[in-house]
mmCIF file of C-alpha atoms in Angstrom:
data_model
loop_
_atom_site.group_PDB
_atom_site.id
_atom_site.type_symbol
_atom_site.label_atom_id
_atom_site.label_comp_id
_atom_site.label_asym_id
_atom_site.label_seq_id
_atom_site.Cartn_x
_atom_site.Cartn_y
_atom_site.Cartn_z
ATOM 1 C CA MET A 1 5.553 32.431 9.150
ATOM 2 C CA PRO A 2 2.927 30.428 11.159
ATOM 3 C CA SER A 3 3.768 29.705 15.018
ATOM 4 C CA PRO A 4 4.901 26.205 15.746
ATOM 5 C CA ASP A 5 1.928 25.825 17.536
ATOM 6 C CA HIS A 6 -0.138 26.158 14.289
ATOM 7 C CA ALA A 7 2.265 23.418 12.749
ATOM 8 C CA ALA A 8 1.661 21.280 15.775
ATOM 9 C CA ALA A 9 -2.045 21.202 15.817
ATOM 10 C CA PHE A 10 -2.241 19.356 12.367
ATOM 11 C CA ALA A 11 0.538 17.442 12.740
ATOM 12 C CA SER A 12 -1.251 13.938 13.430
ATOM 13 C CA LEU A 13 -3.865 14.750 10.877
ATOM 14 C CA GLY A 14 -3.590 12.655 8.350
ATOM 15 C CA GLU A 15 -2.006 9.661 10.746
ATOM 16 C CA ASP A 16 -5.754 9.952 13.265
ATOM 17 C CA LEU A 17 -7.727 9.669 9.654
ATOM 18 C CA LEU A 18 -6.010 6.503 8.892
ATOM 19 C CA LEU A 19 -5.688 5.259 12.437
ATOM 20 C CA LEU A 20 -9.510 5.707 12.963
ATOM 21 C CA SER A 21 -10.220 3.950 9.282
ATOM 22 C CA ILE A 22 -8.599 0.676 10.790
ATOM 23 C CA HIS A 23 -11.675 -2.064 12.348
ATOM 24 C CA PRO A 24 -10.650 -2.556 15.970
ATOM 25 C CA GLN A 25 -11.895 -6.523 15.105
ATOM 26 C CA THR A 26 -11.308 -7.219 11.395
ATOM 27 C CA GLY A 27 -8.080 -5.211 10.910
ATOM 28 C CA LYS A 28 -9.460 -4.233 7.503
ATOM 29 C CA LEU A 29 -9.643 -0.275 5.911
ATOM 30 C CA MET A 30 -13.464 1.090 6.257
ATOM 31 C CA THR A 31 -12.355 3.822 3.773
ATOM 32 C CA ALA A 32 -9.767 2.723 1.984
ATOM 33 C CA GLY A 33 -11.328 3.521 -1.286
ATOM 34 C CA ARG A 34 -11.201 7.181 0.111
ATOM 35 C CA ILE A 35 -8.570 7.017 2.866
ATOM 36 C CA SER A 36 -5.268 8.829 -0.244
ATOM 37 C CA TYR A 37 -7.940 11.876 -0.919
ATOM 38 C CA GLY A 38 -8.283 12.117 2.669
ATOM 39 C CA LEU A 39 -4.595 11.889 3.541
ATOM 40 C CA MET A 40 -3.799 14.149 0.750
ATOM 41 C CA GLY A 41 -6.123 16.909 1.989
ATOM 42 C CA SER A 42 -3.975 16.606 5.178
ATOM 43 C CA GLU A 43 -0.807 16.940 3.661
ATOM 44 C CA LEU A 44 -2.343 20.402 2.174
ATOM 45 C CA VAL A 45 -3.414 21.698 5.604
ATOM 46 C CA ARG A 46 -0.045 20.673 7.006
ATOM 47 C CA LEU A 47 1.695 22.395 3.620
ATOM 48 C CA ALA A 48 0.150 25.568 4.986
ATOM 49 C CA ALA A 49 0.557 25.122 8.812
ATOM 50 C CA THR A 50 4.362 25.182 8.231
ATOM 51 C CA GLY A 51 3.764 28.463 5.885
ATOM 52 C CA ARG A 52 5.263 26.054 3.218
ATOM 53 C CA ILE A 53 2.119 26.908 0.925
ATOM 54 C CA ASP A 54 -1.110 29.656 0.060
ATOM 55 C CA ILE A 55 -4.198 29.001 -1.681
ATOM 56 C CA VAL A 56 -4.146 32.072 -3.985
ATOM 57 C CA CYS A 57 -7.355 32.632 -6.737
ATOM 58 C CA ASP A 58 -8.135 28.814 -5.955
ATOM 59 C CA GLN A 59 -4.223 27.274 -6.720
ATOM 60 C CA ILE A 60 -1.729 26.481 -4.310
ATOM 61 C CA VAL A 61 1.036 28.588 -4.348
ATOM 62 C CA VAL A 62 4.751 27.485 -2.923
ATOM 63 C CA ARG A 63 5.649 30.299 -0.337
ATOM 64 C CA ASN A 64 8.844 28.277 1.675
ATOM 65 C CA PRO A 65 10.090 24.967 -0.859
ATOM 66 C CA ALA A 66 12.305 24.554 2.874
ATOM 67 C CA ALA A 67 12.239 20.370 3.585
ATOM 68 C CA THR A 68 9.953 19.993 6.695
ATOM 69 C CA GLY A 69 11.584 16.772 7.935
ATOM 70 C CA ASP A 70 8.514 14.511 7.752
ATOM 71 C CA ALA A 71 8.797 12.414 4.575
ATOM 72 C CA GLU A 72 5.742 12.525 3.431
ATOM 73 C CA LEU A 73 4.668 16.092 3.919
ATOM 74 C CA ASP A 74 8.351 16.531 2.274
ATOM 75 C CA ALA A 75 7.147 14.365 -0.948
ATOM 76 C CA ALA A 76 3.746 16.443 -1.224
ATOM 77 C CA LEU A 77 5.711 19.411 -1.068
ATOM 78 C CA LEU A 78 8.418 18.656 -4.237
ATOM 79 C CA SER A 79 5.730 17.407 -6.080
ATOM 80 C CA LEU A 80 4.245 21.332 -5.798
ATOM 81 C CA VAL A 81 7.513 22.710 -5.983
ATOM 82 C CA GLY A 82 7.765 20.541 -9.193
ATOM 83 C CA ALA A 83 4.769 21.469 -11.044
ATOM 84 C CA ARG A 84 4.942 23.610 -14.185
ATOM 85 C CA ARG A 85 2.236 26.120 -12.525
ATOM 86 C CA PRO A 86 0.770 25.550 -9.128
ATOM 87 C CA PRO A 87 -2.294 23.266 -9.135
ATOM 88 C CA ARG A 88 -5.785 23.773 -8.114
ATOM 89 C CA PRO A 89 -6.525 21.908 -4.778
ATOM 90 C CA ASP A 90 -9.066 19.645 -6.204
ATOM 91 C CA GLY A 91 -6.912 18.639 -9.025
ATOM 92 C CA TRP A 92 -4.092 18.049 -6.773
ATOM 93 C CA VAL A 93 -5.932 16.217 -4.014
ATOM 94 C CA GLY A 94 -8.179 14.356 -6.526
ATOM 95 C CA LEU A 95 -4.717 12.796 -8.108
ATOM 96 C CA PRO A 96 -3.307 11.101 -4.505
ATOM 97 C CA ARG A 97 0.562 10.181 -4.644
ATOM 98 C CA ARG A 98 1.319 6.867 -6.002
ATOM 99 C CA GLY A 99 1.613 4.751 -2.638
ATOM 100 C CA ILE A 100 0.343 7.513 -0.039
ATOM 101 C CA ARG A 101 -1.712 5.176 1.631
ATOM 102 C CA ASN A 102 0.628 2.322 1.943
ATOM 103 C CA ALA A 103 3.512 4.924 3.048
ATOM 104 C CA TYR A 104 1.565 6.181 5.909
ATOM 105 C CA LEU A 105 0.199 2.612 6.925
ATOM 106 C CA ASP A 106 4.394 1.361 6.930
ATOM 107 C CA ARG A 107 4.995 4.487 9.007
ATOM 108 C CA LEU A 108 2.683 3.240 11.650
ATOM 109 C CA VAL A 109 3.978 0.071 11.605
ATOM 110 C CA SER A 110 7.531 1.273 11.610
ATOM 111 C CA VAL A 111 6.613 3.793 14.386
ATOM 112 C CA GLY A 112 4.602 0.746 16.466
ATOM 113 C CA LEU A 113 1.359 1.908 16.438
ATOM 114 C CA LEU A 114 0.301 -1.213 13.635
ATOM 115 C CA ARG A 115 1.240 -4.784 13.191
ATOM 116 C CA VAL A 116 0.711 -6.472 10.001
ATOM 117 C CA GLU A 117 -1.485 -9.314 10.747
ATOM 118 C CA PRO A 118 -1.350 -12.573 8.051
ATOM 119 C CA SER A 119 -3.985 -12.704 5.733
ATOM 120 C CA ALA A 120 -5.974 -15.352 4.097
ATOM 121 C CA VAL A 121 -6.336 -13.344 0.890
ATOM 122 C CA LEU A 122 -3.235 -13.218 -0.928
ATOM 123 C CA GLY A 123 -1.609 -9.561 -1.500
ATOM 124 C CA THR A 124 -4.021 -8.241 1.412
ATOM 125 C CA ARG A 125 -3.072 -7.205 4.544
ATOM 126 C CA ARG A 126 -4.804 -6.675 7.772
ATOM 127 C CA TYR A 127 -3.188 -4.529 10.628
ATOM 128 C CA ARG A 128 -3.816 -4.963 14.464
ATOM 129 C CA ILE A 129 -3.498 -1.580 16.316
ATOM 130 C CA THR A 130 -1.075 -1.906 19.439
ATOM 131 C CA ALA A 131 -1.434 1.518 20.534
ATOM 132 C CA PRO A 132 -5.265 1.345 21.637
ATOM 133 C CA GLU A 133 -4.893 4.506 23.369
ATOM 134 C CA ARG A 134 -3.800 7.025 20.567
ATOM 135 C CA VAL A 135 -6.385 5.665 18.485
ATOM 136 C CA ALA A 136 -9.179 6.519 21.751
ATOM 137 C CA ALA A 137 -7.309 9.454 22.034
ATOM 138 C CA ALA A 138 -8.342 10.516 18.308
ATOM 139 C CA ARG A 139 -11.697 9.122 18.439
ATOM 140 C CA SER A 140 -12.410 11.256 21.971
ATOM 141 C CA ARG A 141 -11.451 14.251 20.087
ATOM 142 C CA LEU A 142 -13.812 13.039 16.697
ATOM 143 C CA ASP A 143 -16.492 12.761 18.779
ATOM 144 C CA ALA A 144 -16.288 15.715 20.466
ATOM 145 C CA ILE A 145 -16.235 17.846 17.173
ATOM 146 C CA ALA A 146 -18.873 15.771 16.356
ATOM 147 C CA GLN A 147 -21.148 16.645 19.021
ATOM 148 C CA SER A 148 -20.273 20.743 19.269
ATOM 149 C CA ALA A 149 -22.374 23.066 18.370
ATOM 150 C CA GLY A 150 -21.326 26.408 16.626
ATOM 151 C CA PRO A 151 -17.497 27.059 15.543
ATOM 152 C CA LEU A 152 -14.712 25.344 15.944
ATOM 153 C CA PRO A 153 -11.194 25.882 15.916
ATOM 154 C CA VAL A 154 -9.771 25.353 12.431
ATOM 155 C CA ALA A 155 -7.837 22.167 13.314
ATOM 156 C CA GLN A 156 -10.890 20.367 14.788
ATOM 157 C CA THR A 157 -12.792 21.990 11.265
ATOM 158 C CA ALA A 158 -10.160 20.379 8.891
ATOM 159 C CA PHE A 159 -10.668 16.897 11.410
ATOM 160 C CA GLY A 160 -14.011 16.748 11.279
ATOM 161 C CA GLY A 161 -14.563 17.966 7.564
ATOM 162 C CA LEU A 162 -11.454 15.287 6.046
ATOM 163 C CA ALA A 163 -13.316 12.506 7.930
ATOM 164 C CA CYS A 164 -16.954 12.675 7.068
ATOM 165 C CA ALA A 165 -14.937 13.416 3.008
ATOM 166 C CA ILE A 166 -13.508 9.975 3.335
ATOM 167 C CA ASP A 167 -16.814 8.609 4.703
ATOM 168 C CA LEU A 168 -15.479 8.059 8.221
ATOM 169 C CA ASP A 169 -18.973 9.499 10.119
ATOM 170 C CA ASN A 170 -20.888 6.355 8.304
ATOM 171 C CA ALA A 171 -18.378 3.864 9.929
ATOM 172 C CA LEU A 172 -17.692 5.165 13.099
ATOM 173 C CA TYR A 173 -21.427 6.459 13.517
ATOM 174 C CA PRO A 174 -23.849 4.379 11.995
ATOM 175 C CA GLY A 175 -27.598 3.951 11.750
ATOM 176 C CA ARG A 176 -30.569 5.778 13.431
ATOM 177 C CA ALA A 177 -28.691 6.737 16.299
ATOM 178 C CA GLY A 178 -25.049 7.959 14.535
ATOM 179 C CA ARG A 179 -27.335 10.258 12.546
ATOM 180 C CA PRO A 180 -27.242 12.988 14.092
ATOM 181 C CA TRP A 181 -23.260 13.415 14.315
ATOM 182 C CA ARG A 182 -22.757 12.453 10.423
ATOM 183 C CA ALA A 183 -24.766 15.044 10.246
ATOM 184 C CA ARG A 184 -22.842 17.938 12.659
ATOM 185 C CA LEU A 185 -19.334 16.325 10.112
ATOM 186 C CA GLU A 186 -21.643 16.803 7.268
ATOM 187 C CA GLN A 187 -22.770 20.572 8.221
ATOM 188 C CA ILE A 188 -18.594 20.821 9.462
ATOM 189 C CA ALA A 189 -17.430 19.695 6.435
ATOM 190 C CA ARG A 190 -19.719 22.440 4.227
ATOM 191 C CA GLY A 191 -18.566 25.194 6.598
ATOM 192 C CA ASP A 192 -15.679 28.065 5.796
ATOM 193 C CA PRO A 193 -13.630 28.682 9.104
ATOM 194 C CA ALA A 194 -11.202 30.978 7.592
ATOM 195 C CA ALA A 195 -13.255 34.742 9.526
ATOM 196 C CA ARG A 196 -13.746 32.981 12.370
ATOM 197 C CA ALA A 197 -9.687 31.785 12.634
ATOM 198 C CA ALA A 198 -8.537 35.350 11.390
ATOM 199 C CA ARG A 199 -10.728 37.016 14.186
ATOM 200 C CA ALA A 200 -9.383 34.549 16.671
ATOM 201 C CA VAL A 201 -5.380 35.474 16.334
ATOM 202 C CA GLY A 202 -5.859 39.320 15.440
ATOM 203 C CA SER A 203 -7.404 39.614 19.247
ATOM 204 C CA GLY A 204 -3.333 39.587 19.756
ATOM 205 C CA SER A 205 -1.872 42.432 18.762
ATOM 206 C CA GLY A 206 -2.777 44.173 22.078
ATOM 207 C CA SER A 207 0.379 42.890 23.272
ATOM 208 C CA GLY A 208 2.936 45.349 21.512
ATOM 209 C CA ARG A 209 1.007 47.795 22.515
ATOM 210 C CA GLU A 210 1.653 46.322 26.365
ATOM 211 C CA ALA A 211 5.326 45.780 25.693
ATOM 212 C CA ALA A 212 5.177 49.993 24.858
ATOM 213 C CA GLY A 213 3.480 50.677 27.436
ATOM 214 C CA ARG A 214 5.811 49.309 29.698
ATOM 215 C CA GLU A 215 9.099 50.828 27.925
ATOM 216 C CA GLY A 216 7.713 53.695 28.115
ATOM 217 C CA ALA A 217 6.650 53.466 32.049
ATOM 218 C CA ALA A 218 10.598 52.530 32.682
ATOM 219 C CA ALA A 219 12.172 55.487 30.607
ATOM 220 C CA GLY A 220 9.794 57.917 32.576
ATOM 221 C CA ARG A 221 11.695 56.356 35.631
ATOM 222 C CA ALA A 222 15.121 56.958 34.354
ATOM 223 C CA GLY A 223 14.835 60.213 33.252
ATOM 224 C CA GLY A 224 12.789 61.450 36.748
ATOM 225 C CA ALA A 225 16.000 61.831 38.182
ATOM 226 C CA THR A 226 17.944 64.169 35.829
ATOM 227 C CA GLY A 227 15.768 67.105 35.487
ATOM 228 C CA VAL A 228 14.244 68.646 32.300
ATOM 229 C CA ALA A 229 16.468 67.288 29.706
ATOM 230 C CA GLY A 230 16.435 63.852 31.228
ATOM 231 C CA ARG A 231 12.506 64.343 31.265
ATOM 232 C CA GLN A 232 12.478 65.173 27.506
ATOM 233 C CA ALA A 233 15.006 62.102 26.753
ATOM 234 C CA ALA A 234 13.041 60.109 28.881
ATOM 235 C CA ALA A 235 9.791 61.242 26.833
ATOM 236 C CA ASP A 236 12.049 60.753 23.565
ATOM 237 C CA ALA A 237 12.481 57.103 24.627
ATOM 238 C CA ALA A 238 9.439 56.435 25.048
ATOM 239 C CA GLN A 239 8.148 57.662 22.201
ATOM 240 C CA ARG A 240 10.321 55.371 19.917
ATOM 241 C CA ALA A 241 9.604 52.299 22.503
ATOM 242 C CA LEU A 242 6.211 52.997 21.694
ATOM 243 C CA THR A 243 6.542 53.394 18.318
ATOM 244 C CA ASP A 244 8.804 50.456 17.638
ATOM 245 C CA ALA A 245 6.680 48.228 19.890
ATOM 246 C CA ALA A 246 3.583 48.888 17.709
ATOM 247 C CA LEU A 247 5.076 48.755 14.474
ATOM 248 C CA ASP A 248 6.213 45.274 16.246
ATOM 249 C CA GLY A 249 3.258 44.028 17.241
ATOM 250 C CA ALA A 250 1.439 45.602 13.866
ATOM 251 C CA ALA A 251 3.752 43.418 12.000
ATOM 252 C CA ASP A 252 3.600 40.467 13.570
ATOM 253 C CA ALA A 253 -0.482 40.340 14.300
ATOM 254 C CA ILE A 254 -0.779 40.800 10.611
ATOM 255 C CA ALA A 255 1.069 37.912 9.852
ATOM 256 C CA GLN A 256 -0.690 35.775 12.227
ATOM 257 C CA VAL A 257 -3.869 36.759 10.272
ATOM 258 C CA ALA A 258 -2.629 36.074 7.245
ATOM 259 C CA ALA A 259 -0.827 32.397 8.733
ATOM 260 C CA ALA A 260 -4.296 31.749 10.059
ATOM 261 C CA ALA A 261 -6.167 32.644 6.751
ATOM 262 C CA ALA A 262 -4.063 30.737 4.590
ATOM 263 C CA ILE A 263 -4.595 27.534 7.065
ATOM 264 C CA SER A 264 -8.237 28.050 7.113
ATOM 265 C CA ALA A 265 -7.851 28.353 3.149
ATOM 266 C CA ALA A 266 -6.060 25.179 2.892
ATOM 267 C CA ALA A 267 -8.592 23.287 5.176
ATOM 268 C CA SER A 268 -11.049 24.737 3.527
ATOM 269 C CA ALA A 269 -10.045 23.443 0.140
ATOM 270 C CA ALA A 270 -8.102 20.515 0.866
ATOM 271 C CA VAL A 271 -12.006 19.611 2.574
ATOM 272 C CA HIS A 272 -13.805 19.975 -0.546
ATOM 273 C CA ALA A 273 -11.659 18.593 -3.011
ATOM 274 C CA ALA A 274 -11.304 15.757 -0.973
ATOM 275 C CA THR A 275 -15.626 15.499 -0.967
ATOM 276 C CA ALA A 276 -15.207 16.198 -4.584
ATOM 277 C CA ALA A 277 -12.805 13.631 -4.990
ATOM 278 C CA ALA A 278 -14.483 10.903 -3.163
ATOM 279 C CA ILE A 279 -17.564 11.324 -4.941
ATOM 280 C CA ASN A 280 -16.347 11.051 -8.484
ATOM 281 C CA GLY A 281 -14.064 8.248 -7.910
ATOM 282 C CA ALA A 282 -17.394 6.544 -6.636
ATOM 283 C CA GLN A 283 -19.421 7.418 -10.005
ATOM 284 C CA SER A 284 -16.185 6.439 -11.901
ATOM 285 C CA VAL A 285 -17.134 2.880 -11.015
ATOM 286 C CA GLY A 286 -20.767 2.446 -10.123
ATOM 287 C CA GLY A 287 -20.452 3.062 -6.267
ATOM 288 C CA HIS A 288 -18.668 -0.474 -6.337
ATOM 289 C CA GLY A 289 -15.313 -1.604 -5.544
ATOM 290 C CA ALA A 290 -12.009 0.359 -5.955
ATOM 291 C CA ALA A 291 -10.305 1.925 -8.792
ATOM 292 C CA GLY A 292 -6.763 1.768 -8.260
ATOM 293 C CA GLN A 293 -4.300 4.913 -8.888
ATOM 294 C CA GLY A 294 -1.559 3.660 -6.619
ATOM 295 C CA ASP A 295 -3.043 1.718 -3.662
ATOM 296 C CA GLY A 296 -6.690 3.036 -3.550
ATOM 297 C CA GLY A 297 -6.792 6.753 -5.018
ATOM 298 C CA SER A 298 -10.271 6.501 -6.006
ATOM 299 C CA GLY A 299 -12.926 4.437 -5.208
ATOM 300 C CA GLY A 300 -16.313 4.606 -3.527
ATOM 301 C CA HIS A 301 -19.043 2.205 -1.589
ATOM 302 C CA GLY A 302 -22.700 2.231 -2.074
ATOM 303 C CA GLY A 303 -24.219 5.490 -0.753
ATOM 304 C CA GLY A 304 -21.584 7.797 0.897
ATOM 305 C CA HIS A 305 -21.960 10.941 0.533
ATOM 306 C CA ALA A 306 -22.470 11.371 -3.278
ATOM 307 C CA GLY A 307 -24.722 14.683 -3.748
ATOM 308 C CA GLY A 308 -24.524 15.973 -0.068
ATOM 309 C CA GLY A 309 -26.039 12.826 1.274
ATOM 310 C CA HIS A 310 -25.913 10.457 3.771
ATOM 311 C CA ALA A 311 -25.802 6.306 3.996
ATOM 312 C CA GLY A 312 -27.911 5.819 6.625
ATOM 313 C CA GLY A 313 -26.258 2.727 7.878
ATOM 314 C CA GLY A 314 -22.291 1.821 8.088
ATOM 315 C CA HIS A 315 -19.722 -0.341 7.465
ATOM 316 C CA HIS A 316 -19.563 -3.830 8.085
#
């Protein structure tokens, strides 16, 4: 079971992608044709981070069907629990839940992060960001990822990779000046962080040995006052403590490595699936407009990441 820290690291992933997608002046959603794929991808990662699912042989396998307490995440989990067979990540992410985009937007409105603005176009909603500090913090994190070099924690890899998948990088880092940052995010989106995450978590296995050493030392001090029998008892107690602590530490380390590997696999699968779905959606409509599946299930915009390349300019 992943630690609470794992879940917390990804808790705002989908919301941050959505908040950064809203143009600060016009209130329009700059990633309208792709954001649903990003939200589905973020849910896949978050379900892995909460120990609900794993990726096994390119299939999403439910490990724990218990509700998470998050309405949208529970809707995602329910769709997996009710599936006739474990779906593949690309198929699941590529068929966004009906209404997913509006559900997240409505949630952001309900908690006071967004406000719906009047629009002259019937059926079109525009939004005003009412918590600019939250958006600034998310933008700062993405900027740091885009300017980074070398390995990154899986939470940053998922954020940067999904941002690239929904073409948020073109919106936020347009033109020639933004080219290095877009290239870095695309590099992150192509990477596989599983091995790095597993190595990072695996380094914690020494805690069990340290605890065993402390218990053994305490037992030895207690036995010193009771002669030979006491020393033998102390030695036996120390050995038992060492064995128990070593087993506990090894089991915990193995569990944490497995949890990290599951999260990394989900992050990689989510980014690749969202990227493929966005490209396929753009191609299916000739790169113009958006094809509605629910509220923006597919669609595209001219250049984007089709074929692995980037459009040089941004959104206007």
